[in-house]
Tab-separated table of C-alpha atoms in Angstrom:
chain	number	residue	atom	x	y	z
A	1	UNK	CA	17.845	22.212	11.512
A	2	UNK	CA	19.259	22.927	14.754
A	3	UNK	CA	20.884	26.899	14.612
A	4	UNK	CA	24.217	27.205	16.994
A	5	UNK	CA	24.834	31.089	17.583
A	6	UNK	CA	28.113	32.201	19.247
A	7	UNK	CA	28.717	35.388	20.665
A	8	UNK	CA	30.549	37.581	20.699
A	9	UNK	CA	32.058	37.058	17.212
A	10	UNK	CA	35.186	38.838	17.982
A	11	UNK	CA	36.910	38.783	21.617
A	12	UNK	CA	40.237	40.840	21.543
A	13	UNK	CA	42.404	39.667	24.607
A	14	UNK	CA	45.905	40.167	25.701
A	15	UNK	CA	48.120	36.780	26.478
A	16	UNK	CA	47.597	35.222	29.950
A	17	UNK	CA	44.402	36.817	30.060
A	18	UNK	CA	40.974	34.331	30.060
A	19	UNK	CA	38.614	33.730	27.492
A	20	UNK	CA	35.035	33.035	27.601
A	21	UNK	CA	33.160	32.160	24.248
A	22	UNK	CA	29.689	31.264	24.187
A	23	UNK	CA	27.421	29.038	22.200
A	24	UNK	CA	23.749	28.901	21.994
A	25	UNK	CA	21.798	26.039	20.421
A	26	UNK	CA	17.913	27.031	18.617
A	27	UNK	CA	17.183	23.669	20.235
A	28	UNK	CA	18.078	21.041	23.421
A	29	UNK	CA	21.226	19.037	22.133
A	30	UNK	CA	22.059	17.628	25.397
A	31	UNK	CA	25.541	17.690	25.843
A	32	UNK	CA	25.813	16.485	21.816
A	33	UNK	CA	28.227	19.798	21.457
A	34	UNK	CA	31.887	19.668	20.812
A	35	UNK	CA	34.168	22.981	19.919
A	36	UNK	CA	36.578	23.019	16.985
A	37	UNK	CA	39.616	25.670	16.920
A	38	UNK	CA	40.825	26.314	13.132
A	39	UNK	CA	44.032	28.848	12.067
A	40	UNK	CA	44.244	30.352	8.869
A	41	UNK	CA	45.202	27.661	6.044
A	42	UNK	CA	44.462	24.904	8.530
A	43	UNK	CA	41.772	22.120	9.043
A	44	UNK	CA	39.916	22.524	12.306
A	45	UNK	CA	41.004	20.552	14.972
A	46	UNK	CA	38.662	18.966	17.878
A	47	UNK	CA	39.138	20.625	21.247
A	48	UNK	CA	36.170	19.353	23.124
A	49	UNK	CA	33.388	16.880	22.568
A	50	UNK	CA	30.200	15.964	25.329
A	51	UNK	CA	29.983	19.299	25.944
A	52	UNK	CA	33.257	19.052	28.509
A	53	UNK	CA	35.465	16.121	27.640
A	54	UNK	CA	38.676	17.067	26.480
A	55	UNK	CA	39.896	15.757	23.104
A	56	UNK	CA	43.039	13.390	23.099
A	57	UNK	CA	45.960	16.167	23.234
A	58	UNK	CA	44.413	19.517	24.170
A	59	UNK	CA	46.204	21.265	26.957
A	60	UNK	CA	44.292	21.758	30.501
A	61	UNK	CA	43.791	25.534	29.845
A	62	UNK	CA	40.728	24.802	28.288
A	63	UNK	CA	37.564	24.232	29.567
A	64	UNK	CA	34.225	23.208	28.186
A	65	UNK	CA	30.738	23.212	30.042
A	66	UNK	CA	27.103	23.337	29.439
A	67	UNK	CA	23.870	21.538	27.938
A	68	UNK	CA	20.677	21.474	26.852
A	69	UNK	CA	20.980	25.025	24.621
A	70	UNK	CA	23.691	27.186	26.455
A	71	UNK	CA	27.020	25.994	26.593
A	72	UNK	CA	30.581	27.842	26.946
A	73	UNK	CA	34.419	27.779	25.992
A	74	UNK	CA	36.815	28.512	28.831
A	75	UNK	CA	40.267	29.248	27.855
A	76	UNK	CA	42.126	30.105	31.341
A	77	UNK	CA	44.854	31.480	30.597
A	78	UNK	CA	45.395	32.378	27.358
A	79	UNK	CA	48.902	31.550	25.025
A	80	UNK	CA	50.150	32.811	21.768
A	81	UNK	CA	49.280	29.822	20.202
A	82	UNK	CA	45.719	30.177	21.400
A	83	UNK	CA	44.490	32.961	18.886
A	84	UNK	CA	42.413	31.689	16.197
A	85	UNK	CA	39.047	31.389	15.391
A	86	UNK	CA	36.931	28.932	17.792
A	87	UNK	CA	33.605	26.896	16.321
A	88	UNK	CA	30.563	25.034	17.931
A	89	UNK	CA	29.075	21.831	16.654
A	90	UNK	CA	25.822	19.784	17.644
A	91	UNK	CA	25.579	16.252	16.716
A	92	UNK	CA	22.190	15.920	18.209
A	93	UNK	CA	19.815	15.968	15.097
A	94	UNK	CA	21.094	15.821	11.508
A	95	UNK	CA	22.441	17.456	9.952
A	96	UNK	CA	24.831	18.330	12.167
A	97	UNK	CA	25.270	22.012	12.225
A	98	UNK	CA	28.123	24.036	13.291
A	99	UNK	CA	27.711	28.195	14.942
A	100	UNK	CA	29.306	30.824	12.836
A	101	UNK	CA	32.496	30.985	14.759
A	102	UNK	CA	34.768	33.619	17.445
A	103	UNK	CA	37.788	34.889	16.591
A	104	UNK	CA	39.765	35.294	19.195
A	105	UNK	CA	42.073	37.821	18.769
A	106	UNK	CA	45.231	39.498	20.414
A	107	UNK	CA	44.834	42.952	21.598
B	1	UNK	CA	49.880	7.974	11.801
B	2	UNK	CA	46.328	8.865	11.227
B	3	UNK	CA	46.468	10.638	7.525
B	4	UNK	CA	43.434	11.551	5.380
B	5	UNK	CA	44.352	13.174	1.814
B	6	UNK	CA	41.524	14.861	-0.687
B	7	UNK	CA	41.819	14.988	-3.809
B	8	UNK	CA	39.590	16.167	-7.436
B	9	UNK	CA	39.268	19.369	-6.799
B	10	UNK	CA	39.112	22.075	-9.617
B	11	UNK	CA	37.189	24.660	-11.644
B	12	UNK	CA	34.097	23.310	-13.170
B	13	UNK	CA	31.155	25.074	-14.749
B	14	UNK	CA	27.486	25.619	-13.467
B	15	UNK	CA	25.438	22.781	-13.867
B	16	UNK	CA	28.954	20.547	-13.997
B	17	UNK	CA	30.098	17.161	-11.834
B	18	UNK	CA	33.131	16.602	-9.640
B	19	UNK	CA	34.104	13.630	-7.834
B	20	UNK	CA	36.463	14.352	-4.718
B	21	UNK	CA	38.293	11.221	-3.625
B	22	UNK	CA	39.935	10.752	0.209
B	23	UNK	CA	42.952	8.300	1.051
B	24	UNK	CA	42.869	7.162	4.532
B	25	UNK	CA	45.783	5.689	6.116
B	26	UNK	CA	47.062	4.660	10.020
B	27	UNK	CA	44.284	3.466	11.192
B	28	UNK	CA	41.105	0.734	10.303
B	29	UNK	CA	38.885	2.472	8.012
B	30	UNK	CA	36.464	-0.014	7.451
B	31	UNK	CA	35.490	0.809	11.297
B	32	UNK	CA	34.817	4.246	11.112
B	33	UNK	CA	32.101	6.817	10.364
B	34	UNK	CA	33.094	9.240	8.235
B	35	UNK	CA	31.945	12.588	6.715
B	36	UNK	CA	32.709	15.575	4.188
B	37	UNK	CA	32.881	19.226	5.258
B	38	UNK	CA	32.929	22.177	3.411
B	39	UNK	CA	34.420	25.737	3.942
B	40	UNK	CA	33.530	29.232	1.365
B	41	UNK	CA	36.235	31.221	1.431
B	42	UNK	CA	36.301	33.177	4.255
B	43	UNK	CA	32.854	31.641	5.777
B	44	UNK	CA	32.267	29.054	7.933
B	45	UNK	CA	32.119	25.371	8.261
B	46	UNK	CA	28.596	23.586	7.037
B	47	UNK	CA	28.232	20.083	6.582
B	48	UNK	CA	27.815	18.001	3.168
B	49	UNK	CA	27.572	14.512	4.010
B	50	UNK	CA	27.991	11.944	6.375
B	51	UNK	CA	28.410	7.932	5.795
B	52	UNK	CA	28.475	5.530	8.594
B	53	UNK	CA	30.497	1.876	8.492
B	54	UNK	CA	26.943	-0.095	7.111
B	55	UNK	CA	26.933	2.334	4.286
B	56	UNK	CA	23.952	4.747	5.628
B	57	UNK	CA	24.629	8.073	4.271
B	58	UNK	CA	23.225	11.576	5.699
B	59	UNK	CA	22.441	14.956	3.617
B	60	UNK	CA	21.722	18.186	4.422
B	61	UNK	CA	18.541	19.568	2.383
B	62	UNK	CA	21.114	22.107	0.497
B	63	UNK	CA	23.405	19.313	-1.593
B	64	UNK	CA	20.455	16.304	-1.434
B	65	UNK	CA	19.945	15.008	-4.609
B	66	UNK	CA	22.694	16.270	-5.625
B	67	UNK	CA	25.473	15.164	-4.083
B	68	UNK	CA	26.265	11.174	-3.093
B	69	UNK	CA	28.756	10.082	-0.388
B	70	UNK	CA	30.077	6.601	-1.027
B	71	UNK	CA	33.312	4.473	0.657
B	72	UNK	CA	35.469	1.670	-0.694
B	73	UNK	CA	36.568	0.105	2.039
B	74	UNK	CA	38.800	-2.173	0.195
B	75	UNK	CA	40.772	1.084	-1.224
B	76	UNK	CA	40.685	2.369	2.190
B	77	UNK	CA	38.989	5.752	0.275
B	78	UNK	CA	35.950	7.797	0.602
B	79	UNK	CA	34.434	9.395	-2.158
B	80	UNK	CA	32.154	12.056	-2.953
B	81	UNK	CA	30.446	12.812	-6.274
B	82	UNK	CA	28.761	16.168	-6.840
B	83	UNK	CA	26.324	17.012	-9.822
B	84	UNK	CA	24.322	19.744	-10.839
B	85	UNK	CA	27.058	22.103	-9.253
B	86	UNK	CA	26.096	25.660	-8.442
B	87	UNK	CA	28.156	28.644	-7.263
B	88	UNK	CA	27.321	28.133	-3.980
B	89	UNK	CA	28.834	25.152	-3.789
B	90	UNK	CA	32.547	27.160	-4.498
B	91	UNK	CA	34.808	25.962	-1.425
B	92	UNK	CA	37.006	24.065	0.251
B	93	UNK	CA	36.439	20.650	0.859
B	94	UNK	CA	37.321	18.880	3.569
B	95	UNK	CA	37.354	14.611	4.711
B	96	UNK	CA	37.111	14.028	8.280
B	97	UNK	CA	36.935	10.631	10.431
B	98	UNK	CA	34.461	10.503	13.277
B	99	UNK	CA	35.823	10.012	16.339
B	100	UNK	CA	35.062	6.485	18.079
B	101	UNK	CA	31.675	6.771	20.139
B	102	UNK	CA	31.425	9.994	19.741
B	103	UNK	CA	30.851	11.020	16.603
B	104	UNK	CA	32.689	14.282	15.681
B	105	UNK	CA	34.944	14.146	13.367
B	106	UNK	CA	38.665	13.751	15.289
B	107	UNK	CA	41.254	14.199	11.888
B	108	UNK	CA	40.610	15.925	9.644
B	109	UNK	CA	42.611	16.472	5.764
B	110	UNK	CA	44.249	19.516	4.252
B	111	UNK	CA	41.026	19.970	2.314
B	112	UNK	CA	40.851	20.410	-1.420
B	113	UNK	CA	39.147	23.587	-3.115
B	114	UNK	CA	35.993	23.139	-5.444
B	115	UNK	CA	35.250	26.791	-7.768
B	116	UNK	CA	32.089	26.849	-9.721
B	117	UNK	CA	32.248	29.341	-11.544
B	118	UNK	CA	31.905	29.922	-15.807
């Protein structure tokens, strides 16, 4: 089983500031990773897939790049919308396996 | 509208079985992979099952054997039925759809909470 491990598990950030959240796979999954963002009470909902490809929706502040094991979530400029906590996925072996999430905080 | 609603959740006891249903609507389900996600409270996200539109189904090692993904595509529903339940298998439940070509799972539902507990 492939092991995803984001750092840092908290980031505390101010609006309009950027974000940078990191993902590290046990294992090469290409560019098989995608990032989730979930809010309390809510389903997660697909940011980024490939690696870097936008999801159908998701504003241009964010930013997606990486493969093979080392991949990272670029939020430019952060909004107050934007504060949540922030998952990877790999969808290179199964079972799929997602990291143990960021929360992004305001500080 | 894409809409995906759980449903079956509940308390059961140790060593129980649950079946959680999923209504699909807005879009052709017949044509889509699909999976089931789970969610302890306050942990992360770990994945329970997977089906694909030829019926092939995926497990993790934690719920195989255990737990069996199914689909009627007629009913435009997904289904999973869980035996044998432990505590560890307390949480929220979520359907998803996998995104065309890709694979990760684009809508998800509101999710519906399984507690094993006696």
């Amino acid at each position: 089983e492939i092991v995803l491990t984001q750092s840092p598990a908290t980031l505390s950030l101010s609006p309009g500031e950027r974000a940078t959240l990191s993902c590290r796979a046990s294992q090469s999954v290409s560019s098989d990773l995608a990032w989730y963002q979930q809010k309390p009470g809510q389903a997660p909902r697909l940011l980024m897939y490939d690696a870097s490809k936008r999801a159908t929706g998701i504003p241009a502040r964010f930013s997606g790049s990486g493969s093979g094991t080392d991949f990272t979530l670029t939020i430019s400029s952060l909004e107050p919308e934007d504060f949540a906590v922030y998952y990877c996925q790999q969808r290179s072996n199964w079972p799929y396996t997602f990291g143990q999430g960021t929360k992004l905080e305001i500080k | 509208e894409v809409q995906l609603v759980e449903s079956g959740g509940g308390l059961v006891q140790p060593g129980g079985s649950l079946r959680l249903s999923c209504a699909a609507s807005g879009f052709t389900f017949s044509s889509y992979d699909m999976h089931w996600v789970r969610q302890g409270t306050g942990k992360g996200l770990e994945w329970v099952s997977a089906i694909g539109t030829a019926g092939d189904t995926y497990y993790p090692g934690s719920v195989k054997g255990r737990f069996t993904i199914f689909r009627e595509n007629a009913k435009n529903s997904l289904y999973l039925q869980m035996n044998s339940l432990r505590a560890g298998d307390t949480a929220v439940y979520y359907c998803a759809r996998a995104a065309a070509g890709t694979g990760n799972p684009d809508y998800w539902g509101q999710g519906t909470l399984v507690t094993v507990s006696s």
